[in-house]
Tab-separated table of C-alpha atoms and ligand atoms in Angstrom:
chain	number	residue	atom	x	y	z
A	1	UNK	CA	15.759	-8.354	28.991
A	2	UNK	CA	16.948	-6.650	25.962
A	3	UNK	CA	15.616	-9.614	23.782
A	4	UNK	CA	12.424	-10.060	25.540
A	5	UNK	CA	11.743	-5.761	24.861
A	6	UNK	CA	12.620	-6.960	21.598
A	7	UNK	CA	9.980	-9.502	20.960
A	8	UNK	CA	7.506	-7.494	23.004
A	9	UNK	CA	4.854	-6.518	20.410
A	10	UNK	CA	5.003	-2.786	20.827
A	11	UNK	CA	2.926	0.006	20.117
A	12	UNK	CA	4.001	3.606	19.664
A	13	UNK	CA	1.392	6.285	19.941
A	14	UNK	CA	3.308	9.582	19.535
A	15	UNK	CA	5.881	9.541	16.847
A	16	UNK	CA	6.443	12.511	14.363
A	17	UNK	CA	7.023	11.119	11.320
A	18	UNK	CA	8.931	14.563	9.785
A	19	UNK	CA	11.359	13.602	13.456
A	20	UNK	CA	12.452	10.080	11.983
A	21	UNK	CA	14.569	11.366	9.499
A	22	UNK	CA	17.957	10.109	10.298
A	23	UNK	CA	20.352	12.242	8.566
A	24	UNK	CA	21.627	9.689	6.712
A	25	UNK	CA	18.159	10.076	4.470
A	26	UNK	CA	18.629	13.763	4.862
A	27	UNK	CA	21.994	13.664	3.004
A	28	UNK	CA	20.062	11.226	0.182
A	29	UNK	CA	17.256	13.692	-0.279
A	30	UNK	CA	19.000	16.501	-0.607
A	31	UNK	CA	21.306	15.108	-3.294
A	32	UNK	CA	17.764	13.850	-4.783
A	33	UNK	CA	16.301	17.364	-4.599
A	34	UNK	CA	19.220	19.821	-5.457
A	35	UNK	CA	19.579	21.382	-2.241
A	36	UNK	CA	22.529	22.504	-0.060
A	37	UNK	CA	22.905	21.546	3.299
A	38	UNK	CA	24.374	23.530	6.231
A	39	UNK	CA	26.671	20.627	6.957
A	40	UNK	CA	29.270	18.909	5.551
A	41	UNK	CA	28.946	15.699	6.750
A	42	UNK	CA	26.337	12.781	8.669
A	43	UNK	CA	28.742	13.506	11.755
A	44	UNK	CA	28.657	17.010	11.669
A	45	UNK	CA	24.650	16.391	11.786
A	46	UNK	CA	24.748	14.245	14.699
A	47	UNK	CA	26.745	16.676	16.426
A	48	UNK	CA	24.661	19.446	16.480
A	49	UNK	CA	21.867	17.667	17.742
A	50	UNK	CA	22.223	18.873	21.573
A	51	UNK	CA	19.018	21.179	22.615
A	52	UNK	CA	18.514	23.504	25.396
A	53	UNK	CA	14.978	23.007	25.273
A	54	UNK	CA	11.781	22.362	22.657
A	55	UNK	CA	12.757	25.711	20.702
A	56	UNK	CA	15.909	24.788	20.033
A	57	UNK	CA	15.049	21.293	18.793
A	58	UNK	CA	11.831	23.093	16.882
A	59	UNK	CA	14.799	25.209	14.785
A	60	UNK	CA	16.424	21.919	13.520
A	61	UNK	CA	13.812	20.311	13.130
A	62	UNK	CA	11.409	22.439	10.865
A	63	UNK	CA	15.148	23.236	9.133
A	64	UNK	CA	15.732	19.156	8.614
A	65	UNK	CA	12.646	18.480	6.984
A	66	UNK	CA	13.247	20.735	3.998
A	67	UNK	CA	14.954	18.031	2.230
A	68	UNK	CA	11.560	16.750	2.029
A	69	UNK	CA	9.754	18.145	-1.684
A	70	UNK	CA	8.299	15.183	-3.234
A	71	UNK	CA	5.858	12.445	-2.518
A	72	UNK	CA	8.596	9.912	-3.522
A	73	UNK	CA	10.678	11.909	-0.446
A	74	UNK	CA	7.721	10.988	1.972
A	75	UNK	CA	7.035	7.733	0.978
A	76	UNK	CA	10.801	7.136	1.828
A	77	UNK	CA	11.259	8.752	4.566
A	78	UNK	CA	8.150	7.142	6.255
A	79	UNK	CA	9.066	3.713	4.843
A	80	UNK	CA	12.497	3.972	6.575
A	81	UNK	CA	11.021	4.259	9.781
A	82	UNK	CA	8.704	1.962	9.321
A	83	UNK	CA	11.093	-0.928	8.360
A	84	UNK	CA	13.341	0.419	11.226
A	85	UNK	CA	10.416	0.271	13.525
A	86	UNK	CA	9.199	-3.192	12.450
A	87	UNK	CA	12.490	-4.524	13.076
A	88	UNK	CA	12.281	-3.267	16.466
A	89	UNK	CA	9.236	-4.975	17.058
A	90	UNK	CA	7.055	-2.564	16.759
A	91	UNK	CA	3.331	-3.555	15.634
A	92	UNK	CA	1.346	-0.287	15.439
A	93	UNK	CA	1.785	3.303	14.954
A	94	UNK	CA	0.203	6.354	15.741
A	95	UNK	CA	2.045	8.934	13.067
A	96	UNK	CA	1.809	12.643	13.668
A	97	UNK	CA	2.632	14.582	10.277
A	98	UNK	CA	2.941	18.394	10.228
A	99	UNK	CA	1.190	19.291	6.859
A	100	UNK	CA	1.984	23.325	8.021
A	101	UNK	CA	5.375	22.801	7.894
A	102	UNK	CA	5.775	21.629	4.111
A	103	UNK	CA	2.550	23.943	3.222
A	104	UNK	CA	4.696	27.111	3.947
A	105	UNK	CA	7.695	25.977	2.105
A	106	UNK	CA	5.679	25.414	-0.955
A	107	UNK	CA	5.058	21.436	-1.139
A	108	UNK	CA	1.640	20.861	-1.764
A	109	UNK	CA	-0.362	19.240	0.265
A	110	UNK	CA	-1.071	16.387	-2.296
A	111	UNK	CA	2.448	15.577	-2.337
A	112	UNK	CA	2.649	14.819	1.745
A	113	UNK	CA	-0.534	13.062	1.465
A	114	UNK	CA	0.167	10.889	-1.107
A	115	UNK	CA	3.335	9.988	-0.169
A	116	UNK	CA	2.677	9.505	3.224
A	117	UNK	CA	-0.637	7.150	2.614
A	118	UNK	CA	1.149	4.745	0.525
A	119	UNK	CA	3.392	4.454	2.849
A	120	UNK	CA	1.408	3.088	5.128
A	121	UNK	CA	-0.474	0.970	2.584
A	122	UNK	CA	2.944	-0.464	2.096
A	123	UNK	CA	3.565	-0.997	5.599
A	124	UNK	CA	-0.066	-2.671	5.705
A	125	UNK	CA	0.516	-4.970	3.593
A	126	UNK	CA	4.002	-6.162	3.836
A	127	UNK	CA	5.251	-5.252	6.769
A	128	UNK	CA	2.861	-6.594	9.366
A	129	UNK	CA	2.351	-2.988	10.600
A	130	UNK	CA	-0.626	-1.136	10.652
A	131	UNK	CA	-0.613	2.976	10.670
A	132	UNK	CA	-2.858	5.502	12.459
A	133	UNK	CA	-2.641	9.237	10.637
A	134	UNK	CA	-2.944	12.446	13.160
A	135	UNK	CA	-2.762	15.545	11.373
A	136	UNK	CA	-0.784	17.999	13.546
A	137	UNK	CA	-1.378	21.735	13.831
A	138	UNK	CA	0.985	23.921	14.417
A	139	UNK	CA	-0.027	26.131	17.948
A	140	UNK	CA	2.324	28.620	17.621
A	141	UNK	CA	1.003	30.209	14.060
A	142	UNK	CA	-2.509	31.377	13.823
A	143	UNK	CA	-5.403	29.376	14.790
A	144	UNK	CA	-7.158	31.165	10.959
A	145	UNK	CA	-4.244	29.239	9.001
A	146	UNK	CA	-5.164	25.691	10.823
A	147	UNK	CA	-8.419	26.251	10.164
A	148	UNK	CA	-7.977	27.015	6.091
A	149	UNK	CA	-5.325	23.898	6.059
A	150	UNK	CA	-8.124	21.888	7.436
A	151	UNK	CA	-10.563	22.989	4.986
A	152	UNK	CA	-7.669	22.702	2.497
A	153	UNK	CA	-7.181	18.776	3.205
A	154	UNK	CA	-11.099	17.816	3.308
A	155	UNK	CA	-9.996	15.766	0.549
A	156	UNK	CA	-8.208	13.521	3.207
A	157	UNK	CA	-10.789	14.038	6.034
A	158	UNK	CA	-12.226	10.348	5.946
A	159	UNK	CA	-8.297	8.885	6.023
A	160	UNK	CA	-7.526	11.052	8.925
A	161	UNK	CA	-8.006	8.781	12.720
A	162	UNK	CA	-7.200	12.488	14.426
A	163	UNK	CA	-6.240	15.918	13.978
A	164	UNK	CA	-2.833	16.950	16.644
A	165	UNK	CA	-1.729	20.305	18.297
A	166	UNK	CA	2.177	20.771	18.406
A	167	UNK	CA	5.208	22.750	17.941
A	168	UNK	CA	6.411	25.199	20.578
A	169	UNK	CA	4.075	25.076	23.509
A	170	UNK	CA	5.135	27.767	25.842
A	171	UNK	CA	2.621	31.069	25.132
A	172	UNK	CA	0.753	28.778	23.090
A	173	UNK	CA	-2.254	27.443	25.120
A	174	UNK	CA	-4.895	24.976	23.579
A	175	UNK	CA	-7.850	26.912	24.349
A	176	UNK	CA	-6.582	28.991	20.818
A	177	UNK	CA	-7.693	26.122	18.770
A	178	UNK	CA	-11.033	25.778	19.775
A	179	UNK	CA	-12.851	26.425	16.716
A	180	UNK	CA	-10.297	24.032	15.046
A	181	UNK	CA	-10.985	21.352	16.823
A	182	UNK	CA	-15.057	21.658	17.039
A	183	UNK	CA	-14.363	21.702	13.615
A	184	UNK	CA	-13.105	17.979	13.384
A	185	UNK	CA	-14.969	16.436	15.679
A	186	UNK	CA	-18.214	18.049	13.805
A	187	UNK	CA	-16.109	16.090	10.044
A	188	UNK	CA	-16.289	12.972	12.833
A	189	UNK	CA	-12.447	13.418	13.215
A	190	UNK	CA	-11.111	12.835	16.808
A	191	UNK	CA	-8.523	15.027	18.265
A	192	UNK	CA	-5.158	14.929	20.253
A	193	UNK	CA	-2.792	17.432	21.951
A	194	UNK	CA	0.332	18.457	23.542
A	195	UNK	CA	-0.325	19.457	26.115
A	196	UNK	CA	2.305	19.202	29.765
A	197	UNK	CA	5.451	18.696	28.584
A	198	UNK	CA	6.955	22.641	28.726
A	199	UNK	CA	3.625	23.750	29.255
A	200	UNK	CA	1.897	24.114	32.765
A	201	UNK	CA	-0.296	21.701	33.969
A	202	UNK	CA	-3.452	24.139	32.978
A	203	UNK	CA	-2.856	23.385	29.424
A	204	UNK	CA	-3.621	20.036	29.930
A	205	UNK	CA	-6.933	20.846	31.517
A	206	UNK	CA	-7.834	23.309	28.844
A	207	UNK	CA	-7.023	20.363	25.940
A	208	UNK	CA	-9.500	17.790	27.998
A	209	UNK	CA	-12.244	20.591	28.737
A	210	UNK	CA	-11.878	23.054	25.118
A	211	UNK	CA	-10.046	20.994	22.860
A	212	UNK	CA	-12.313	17.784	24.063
A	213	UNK	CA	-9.237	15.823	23.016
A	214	UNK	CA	-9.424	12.031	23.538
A	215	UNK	CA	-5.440	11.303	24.639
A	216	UNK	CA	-2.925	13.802	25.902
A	217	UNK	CA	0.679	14.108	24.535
A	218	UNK	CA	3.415	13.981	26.933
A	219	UNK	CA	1.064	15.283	30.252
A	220	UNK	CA	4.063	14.630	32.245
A	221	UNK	CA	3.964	18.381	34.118
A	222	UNK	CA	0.621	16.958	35.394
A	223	UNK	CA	1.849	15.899	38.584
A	224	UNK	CA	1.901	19.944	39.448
A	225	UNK	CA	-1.654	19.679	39.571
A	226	UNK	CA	-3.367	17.264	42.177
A	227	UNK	CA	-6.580	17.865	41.413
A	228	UNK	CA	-6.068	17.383	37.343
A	229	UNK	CA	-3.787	14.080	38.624
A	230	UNK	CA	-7.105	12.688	40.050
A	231	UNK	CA	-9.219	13.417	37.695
A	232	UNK	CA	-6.575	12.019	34.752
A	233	UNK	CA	-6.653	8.502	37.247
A	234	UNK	CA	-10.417	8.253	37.197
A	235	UNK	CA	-11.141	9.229	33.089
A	236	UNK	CA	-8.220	7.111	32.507
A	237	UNK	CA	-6.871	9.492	29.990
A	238	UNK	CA	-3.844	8.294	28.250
A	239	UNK	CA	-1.094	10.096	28.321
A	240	UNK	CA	1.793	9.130	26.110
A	241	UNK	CA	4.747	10.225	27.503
A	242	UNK	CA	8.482	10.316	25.595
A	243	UNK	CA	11.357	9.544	27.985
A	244	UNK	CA	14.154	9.902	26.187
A	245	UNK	CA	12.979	13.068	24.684
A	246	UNK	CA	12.369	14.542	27.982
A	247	UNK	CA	15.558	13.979	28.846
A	248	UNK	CA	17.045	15.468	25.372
A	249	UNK	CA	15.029	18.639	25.679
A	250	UNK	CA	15.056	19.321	29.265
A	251	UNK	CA	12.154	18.532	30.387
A	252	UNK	CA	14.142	16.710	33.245
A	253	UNK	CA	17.748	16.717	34.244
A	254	UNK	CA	17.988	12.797	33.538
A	255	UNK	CA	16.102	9.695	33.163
A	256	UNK	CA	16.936	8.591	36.526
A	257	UNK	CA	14.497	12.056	37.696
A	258	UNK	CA	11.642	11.835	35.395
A	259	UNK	CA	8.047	11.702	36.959
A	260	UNK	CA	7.487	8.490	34.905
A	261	UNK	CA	7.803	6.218	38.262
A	262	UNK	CA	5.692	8.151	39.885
A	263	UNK	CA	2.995	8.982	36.974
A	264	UNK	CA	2.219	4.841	37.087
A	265	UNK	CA	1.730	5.181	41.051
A	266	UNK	CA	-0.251	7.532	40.686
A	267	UNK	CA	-3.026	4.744	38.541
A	268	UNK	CA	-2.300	6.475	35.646
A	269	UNK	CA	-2.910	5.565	32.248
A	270	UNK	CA	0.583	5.827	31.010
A	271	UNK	CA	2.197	4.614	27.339
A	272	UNK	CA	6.096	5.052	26.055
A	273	UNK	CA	6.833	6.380	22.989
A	274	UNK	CA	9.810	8.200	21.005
A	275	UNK	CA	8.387	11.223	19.832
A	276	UNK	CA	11.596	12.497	17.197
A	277	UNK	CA	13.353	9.207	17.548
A	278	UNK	CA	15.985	10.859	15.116
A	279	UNK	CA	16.782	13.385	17.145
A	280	UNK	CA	16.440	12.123	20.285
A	281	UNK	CA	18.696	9.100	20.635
A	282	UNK	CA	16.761	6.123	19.172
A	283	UNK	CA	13.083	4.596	18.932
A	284	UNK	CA	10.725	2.911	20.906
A	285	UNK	CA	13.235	-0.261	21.645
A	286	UNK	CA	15.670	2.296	22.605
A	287	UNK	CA	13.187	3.925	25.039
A	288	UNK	CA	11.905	0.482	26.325
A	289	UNK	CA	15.651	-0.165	27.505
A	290	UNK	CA	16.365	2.965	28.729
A	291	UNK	CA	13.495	2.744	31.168
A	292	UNK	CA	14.386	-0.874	31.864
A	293	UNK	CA	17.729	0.555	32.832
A	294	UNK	CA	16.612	3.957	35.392
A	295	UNK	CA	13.873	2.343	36.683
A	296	UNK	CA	14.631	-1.099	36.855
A	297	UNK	CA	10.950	-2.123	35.356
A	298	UNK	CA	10.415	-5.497	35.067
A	299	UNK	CA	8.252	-7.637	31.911
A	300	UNK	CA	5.247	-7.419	33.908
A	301	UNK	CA	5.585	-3.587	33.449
A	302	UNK	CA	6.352	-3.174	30.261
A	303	UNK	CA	3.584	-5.220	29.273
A	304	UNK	CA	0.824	-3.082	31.141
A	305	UNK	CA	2.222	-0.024	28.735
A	306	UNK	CA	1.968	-1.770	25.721
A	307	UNK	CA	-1.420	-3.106	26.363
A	308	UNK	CA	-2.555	0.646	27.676
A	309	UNK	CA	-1.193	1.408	24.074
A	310	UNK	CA	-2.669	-0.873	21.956
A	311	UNK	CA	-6.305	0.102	24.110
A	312	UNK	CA	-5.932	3.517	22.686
A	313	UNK	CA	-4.665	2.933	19.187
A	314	UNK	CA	-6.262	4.305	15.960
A	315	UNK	CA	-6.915	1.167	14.825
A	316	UNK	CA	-9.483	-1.325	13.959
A	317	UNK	CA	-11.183	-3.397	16.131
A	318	UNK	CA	-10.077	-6.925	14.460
A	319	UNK	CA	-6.437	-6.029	14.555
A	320	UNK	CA	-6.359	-4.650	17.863
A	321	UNK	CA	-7.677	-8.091	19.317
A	322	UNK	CA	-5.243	-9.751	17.258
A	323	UNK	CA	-2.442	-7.712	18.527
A	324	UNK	CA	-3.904	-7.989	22.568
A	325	UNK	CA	-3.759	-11.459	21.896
A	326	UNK	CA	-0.033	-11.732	20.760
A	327	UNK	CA	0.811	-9.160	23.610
A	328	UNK	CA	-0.503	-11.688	26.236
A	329	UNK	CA	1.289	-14.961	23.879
A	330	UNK	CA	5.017	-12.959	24.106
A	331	UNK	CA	4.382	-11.737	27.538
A	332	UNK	CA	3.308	-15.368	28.641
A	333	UNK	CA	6.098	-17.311	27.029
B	1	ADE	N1	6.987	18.579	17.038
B	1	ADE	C1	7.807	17.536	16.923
B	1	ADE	N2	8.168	17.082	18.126
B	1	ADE	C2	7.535	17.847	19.048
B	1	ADE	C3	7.480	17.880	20.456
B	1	ADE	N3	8.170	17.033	21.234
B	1	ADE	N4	6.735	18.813	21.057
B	1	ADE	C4	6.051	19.691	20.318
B	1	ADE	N5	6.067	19.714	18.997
B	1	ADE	C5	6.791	18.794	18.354
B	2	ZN	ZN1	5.595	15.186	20.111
């Protein structure tokens, strides 16, 4: 099973590219870049990677990425994953970027974008993977800053496939961002949000009905919510849920618990992906077997996600009937 997952042509829609740095790179680019790290050692990293919930992770995480200055450091840190994913069998990706984050350390926008485009140029070309670009906001600072960021990167409006809504959810509720989004979708830029995963089912609503977004992240406190459940089913809104980091930030006790079983019963439109696959315990291979192992899903299953996947991709039309096509070849053989 673990070699057909393997071969499985996969497609990730929810990855955060600033949660892919393995701490490996983290040790690199800090040599690179002059800076002192709180640890001593790649161990001493992994190690204090255990999270009571999203706030704790947020801490790490926002204080991980400042290794990150120049474009060279986000070329290579998106790069890395992208080999790593490739290898994994992984055909398309849907990266989230958090330009806030860098903005407020002082790295200029330029540098991210730069970086992180040729990136996926590289990956394009050579790799046999193509790259979808959401540009995240972050919901808990104010919704005035998101909206001069997105003025700020109007530069980069036409490369951009959707604009995101992220970081700590709790107190944070979409309908903040209103004006932000209205304000993409008038540039012709689609949008996304988390929405459901510490957050109550309302916040989901609010994303579909103010936000007007066309996929929900995570979604999986939906279930709290029968009404919202059906009308999820019949739009066929993707949700694109993260097991393994549901599990690492509490979202459920254990795998063996989470809703996922029950969100596909339910005729929902359901995809896997790893969300901080640094932090949280591997990629999207990793999550494919995990799943394979709590839930004892079979091919046939797996299949249906990645195809849900691929249907909602930032991507273009030509490659997404190529990829269909070697979905239904691998699953087939
Ligand atoms: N930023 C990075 N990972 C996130 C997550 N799982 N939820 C909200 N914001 C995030
Ligand atoms: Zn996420």
């Amino acid at each position: 099973m673990q070699e057909y997952l393997r071969a499985l042509p996969k497609t990730e829609l929810h990855l955060h590219i600033e949660g892919s740095l393995e701490p490996e790179l983290m040790f690199e680019l800090a040599q690179r870049n002059g800076i002192e790290l709180d640890y001593a050692s790649v161990d001493e990293v992994k190690a204090a990677y255990h999270f009571d919930d999203l706030q704790g992770f947020l801490n790490l995480y926002y204080q991980g990425m400042n290794v990150l200055r120049t474009r060279q450091d986000f070329f290579d840190l998106a790069l890395d994953y992208f080999k790593r994913a490739r290898s994994e069998g992984v055909v398309h990706i849907d990266m989230h970027f958090d330009p806030q984050a860098h903005l407020i350390r002082g790295v200029a926008l330029e540098e991210v974008m730069a970086g992180l485009l040729e990136a996926k140029r590289e990956a394009e070309s050579s790799l046999d993977l193509s790259v979808g670009m959401i540009m995240a906001f972050l919901r808990d600072r104010p919704v005035e800053e998101a909206l001069e960021v997105f003025e700020q990167a109007a530069p980069y409006h036409s490369r951009l496939d959707a604009i995101g809504l992220d970081s700590a959810e709790r107190d944070n509720p979409p309908i903040e961002f209103k004006a932000l989004f209205e304000r993409a979708r008038n540039a012709g830029i689609k949008g996304v949000a988390h929405a459901g995963e510490e957050g109550p089912a309302d916040y989901i609503r609010q994303a579909l009905d103010e936000l007007d977004v066309v996929r929900i992240d995570h979604g999986v406190r939906c279930l709290e919510d029968e009404a919202l459940t059906e009308r999820l089913r019949q739009e066929q809104v993707v949700l694109t849920v993260c097991p393994l980091s549901n599990v690492c930030l509490k979202v459920v006790d254990r795998l063996e618990s989470h809703p996922l079983p029950a969100l596909l019963d339910k005729g929902l439109k359901i995809t896997i992906s790893s969300d901080d696959p640094a932090y949280f315990g591997g990629g999207l291979l990793a999550n494919h077997i995990a799943c394979h192992e709590a839930f004892g899903w079979e091919e046939s299953t797996f299949q249906a996600l990645n195809r849900n996947a691929l249907e909602e991709a930032f991507i273009d039309e030509a490659r997404r009937s190529e990829l269909l096509e070697r979905l239904t070849k691998t699953a087939n053989r």
